Amino acid sequence: MKDYMNAMIQELNSISRMAVIENATVTELLICDYIKIIKYRWNEEEKMIAAAKEIEIIKRSCELYQKTTNQSFTYKVQEETDVKMVFIPHYTILSVISGMLQQLRNKEGNVNLVLHVKEINGQVMITILFEGSFPFNTYYETMMAQNASNYESVWNSFSRWTAQFGADTWNVVNELNSFAVCVCCS
C-alpha cells in the first residue's frame, strides 16, 4: 500500500508542478492541500496525534470540500483553548466530518459545520455540529454501520476513542436537521 500511496503522491506533485507552469494557482493549492490530507491520513495511522494537528487537517479538508462542490457549505472552527498538547487517536474527529461530508456530497441544500473546542473543568471538549436541510439521523446510522472494520469508518473511530478515553466520552445528538458529536478528553 505504501508504494501505491507514494506513486499517487508523486503523480499529484507532478500535476501540481504543471499547475504552476500554467499559472493555475488555485489548482496548485488545492492539489497541495489534498496531498497533505492524504499524507496525514496514511502516515499517522494508529498513532496518538496532537488535537491541533487534526484540527489543521480538518480545516484543509473543509476548504477543499467547499471549493470542489457546488453545495452551499459553510464551516467555522472555534478554538477557545490550546490543544497542541492534547493527544487524541489519529483520524477520529476527521472521520466523522469526512464521513458526513461524503454522505452530503452531490445533494441539494445548505450545510453548516461548526467545530467547537473548549476546556471545561480540566477536560477538553470537542463538538462537531452539522446543521442543514438533510436527514442527518439516517446518515449517521449509515456511517456507523458501513464498513465497521474499516479504519476510516466512524464506528472504528468511536471504538478507538472510547478505548482511549472511556465509553462516556463520546456523545451523539442525532436529529432530522442537525447532528452533533461531542467528545471529551483530558
Coordinates of C-alpha atoms in Angstrom, one line a residue:
M1 CA 0.0 0.0 0.0
K2 CA 2.8 2.4 0.8
D3 CA 4.3 2.0 -2.7
Y4 CA 0.8 2.8 -4.2
M5 CA 0.5 5.8 -1.9
N6 CA 3.9 7.1 -2.8
A7 CA 3.3 6.7 -6.5
M8 CA 0.0 8.6 -6.2
I9 CA 1.6 11.4 -4.3
Q10 CA 4.4 11.7 -6.9
E11 CA 1.7 11.9 -9.6
L12 CA -0.2 14.6 -7.7
N13 CA 3.1 16.5 -7.2
S14 CA 3.7 16.4 -11.0
I15 CA 0.2 17.7 -11.7
S16 CA 0.8 20.4 -9.1
R17 CA 4.0 21.5 -10.9
M18 CA 2.0 21.6 -14.2
A19 CA -0.4 23.9 -12.5
V20 CA 2.5 26.2 -11.6
I21 CA 3.7 26.2 -15.1
E22 CA 0.2 27.0 -16.4
N23 CA -0.2 29.7 -13.7
A24 CA -3.2 27.9 -12.2
T25 CA -2.5 29.0 -8.7
V26 CA -5.9 27.8 -7.2
T27 CA -5.5 24.4 -8.7
E28 CA -2.0 24.1 -7.4
L29 CA -3.1 25.0 -3.9
L30 CA -6.0 22.5 -4.0
I31 CA -3.6 19.7 -5.1
C32 CA -1.1 20.6 -2.4
D33 CA -3.8 20.6 0.3
Y34 CA -5.1 17.3 -1.0
I35 CA -1.5 15.8 -0.8
K36 CA -1.2 17.0 2.8
I37 CA -4.6 15.4 3.7
I38 CA -3.5 12.1 2.1
K39 CA -0.2 12.1 3.9
Y40 CA -1.8 12.8 7.2
R41 CA -4.4 10.1 6.6
W42 CA -1.9 7.3 5.7
N43 CA 1.3 8.3 7.6
E44 CA -0.1 8.7 11.1
E45 CA -2.4 5.7 11.2
E46 CA -2.8 4.1 14.7
K47 CA -0.9 6.9 16.4
M48 CA -1.9 9.4 19.1
I49 CA -1.9 12.8 17.5
A50 CA -2.0 16.4 18.8
A51 CA -5.6 17.5 18.5
A52 CA -4.2 20.8 17.0
K53 CA -2.8 18.8 14.1
E54 CA -6.1 17.0 13.4
I55 CA -7.9 20.4 13.5
E56 CA -5.5 21.8 11.0
I57 CA -6.2 18.9 8.6
I58 CA -10.0 19.4 9.2
K59 CA -9.7 23.0 8.1
R60 CA -7.9 21.9 4.9
S61 CA -10.5 19.2 4.3
C62 CA -13.3 21.7 4.7
E63 CA -11.7 24.2 2.4
L64 CA -11.2 21.5 -0.2
Y65 CA -14.8 20.4 0.1
Q66 CA -16.0 24.0 -0.1
K67 CA -14.1 24.6 -3.3
T68 CA -14.8 21.3 -5.1
T69 CA -18.6 21.0 -4.6
N70 CA -21.4 23.1 -5.8
Q71 CA -23.1 22.8 -2.5
S72 CA -23.7 25.7 -0.2
F73 CA -21.3 24.7 2.6
T74 CA -20.0 26.8 5.4
Y75 CA -17.8 25.9 8.3
K76 CA -16.4 27.6 11.4
V77 CA -13.7 26.4 13.8
Q78 CA -14.0 27.9 17.3
E79 CA -10.9 27.2 19.3
E80 CA -11.3 28.5 22.9
T81 CA -8.4 26.5 24.3
D82 CA -4.9 25.5 23.1
V83 CA -4.9 21.8 22.1
K84 CA -1.3 21.4 20.9
M85 CA -0.5 19.2 23.9
V86 CA -3.8 17.3 23.9
F87 CA -3.4 13.9 22.2
I88 CA -6.2 12.0 20.5
P89 CA -6.4 8.9 18.4
H90 CA -5.5 9.7 14.8
Y91 CA -8.3 10.4 12.3
T92 CA -11.1 10.2 14.9
I93 CA -12.6 13.7 14.6
L94 CA -11.8 13.9 10.9
S95 CA -13.5 10.6 10.1
V96 CA -16.8 11.9 11.5
I97 CA -16.6 15.1 9.4
S98 CA -15.3 13.3 6.3
G99 CA -18.0 10.6 6.6
M100 CA -20.8 13.1 6.9
L101 CA -19.5 15.2 4.0
Q102 CA -19.3 12.1 1.9
Q103 CA -23.0 11.4 2.7
L104 CA -23.9 15.0 1.7
R105 CA -21.8 15.2 -1.5
N106 CA -23.9 16.0 -4.6
K107 CA -27.0 16.7 -2.6
E108 CA -29.0 19.9 -2.9
G109 CA -29.2 22.1 0.2
N110 CA -27.3 24.2 2.7
V111 CA -24.9 22.6 5.1
N112 CA -23.3 24.4 8.1
L113 CA -20.5 22.8 10.2
V114 CA -19.2 24.2 13.5
L115 CA -16.2 22.6 15.2
H116 CA -16.0 23.9 18.7
V117 CA -13.1 23.3 21.0
K118 CA -13.2 24.4 24.7
E119 CA -12.0 23.3 28.1
I120 CA -14.4 22.6 30.9
N121 CA -13.1 21.5 34.4
G122 CA -9.8 20.4 33.0
Q123 CA -11.3 18.4 30.2
V124 CA -11.1 19.3 26.5
M125 CA -14.5 19.1 24.8
I126 CA -14.7 18.9 21.0
T127 CA -18.1 19.4 19.5
I128 CA -18.9 18.7 15.8
L129 CA -22.2 20.2 14.8
F130 CA -23.8 19.8 11.4
E131 CA -26.9 21.7 10.5
G132 CA -28.9 21.8 7.3
S133 CA -31.9 20.6 5.5
F134 CA -30.8 16.9 5.4
P135 CA -31.9 13.7 7.2
F136 CA -28.8 13.6 9.3
N137 CA -30.3 10.9 11.5
T138 CA -30.2 8.3 8.6
Y139 CA -26.7 9.4 7.5
Y140 CA -25.3 8.7 10.9
E141 CA -26.8 5.3 11.0
T142 CA -25.3 4.6 7.6
M143 CA -21.9 5.9 8.7
M144 CA -21.9 3.7 11.9
A145 CA -22.9 0.5 10.0
Q146 CA -20.9 0.9 6.8
N147 CA -17.5 -0.9 6.8
A148 CA -17.4 -1.1 10.5
S149 CA -14.0 -2.7 10.5
N150 CA -12.5 -0.1 8.1
Y151 CA -10.0 2.3 9.7
E152 CA -11.8 5.3 8.2
S153 CA -15.3 4.3 9.5
V154 CA -17.0 6.3 12.2
W155 CA -17.5 3.0 14.1
N156 CA -13.8 2.4 14.1
S157 CA -13.1 6.0 15.3
F158 CA -15.8 5.6 18.0
S159 CA -14.2 2.3 19.1
R160 CA -10.6 3.8 19.2
W161 CA -11.8 7.0 21.0
T162 CA -13.8 5.1 23.7
A163 CA -11.0 2.6 24.2
Q164 CA -8.6 5.5 25.0
F165 CA -10.9 7.8 27.0
G166 CA -13.9 5.7 28.1
A167 CA -17.4 5.0 26.9
D168 CA -18.9 8.1 28.4
T169 CA -16.6 10.4 26.4
W170 CA -18.4 10.1 23.0
N171 CA -21.9 11.5 22.9
V172 CA -24.2 11.9 19.8
V173 CA -27.2 14.1 19.3
N174 CA -28.8 12.9 16.1
E175 CA -31.9 14.7 14.8
L176 CA -33.6 15.2 11.5
N177 CA -31.9 18.6 10.5
S178 CA -28.9 18.5 12.9
F179 CA -26.3 16.2 14.0
A180 CA -23.7 16.6 16.7
V181 CA -20.9 14.5 18.2
C182 CA -19.3 15.8 21.4
V183 CA -16.2 14.1 22.6
C184 CA -14.1 14.7 25.8
C185 CA -10.5 14.0 26.6
S186 CA -8.0 15.1 29.2

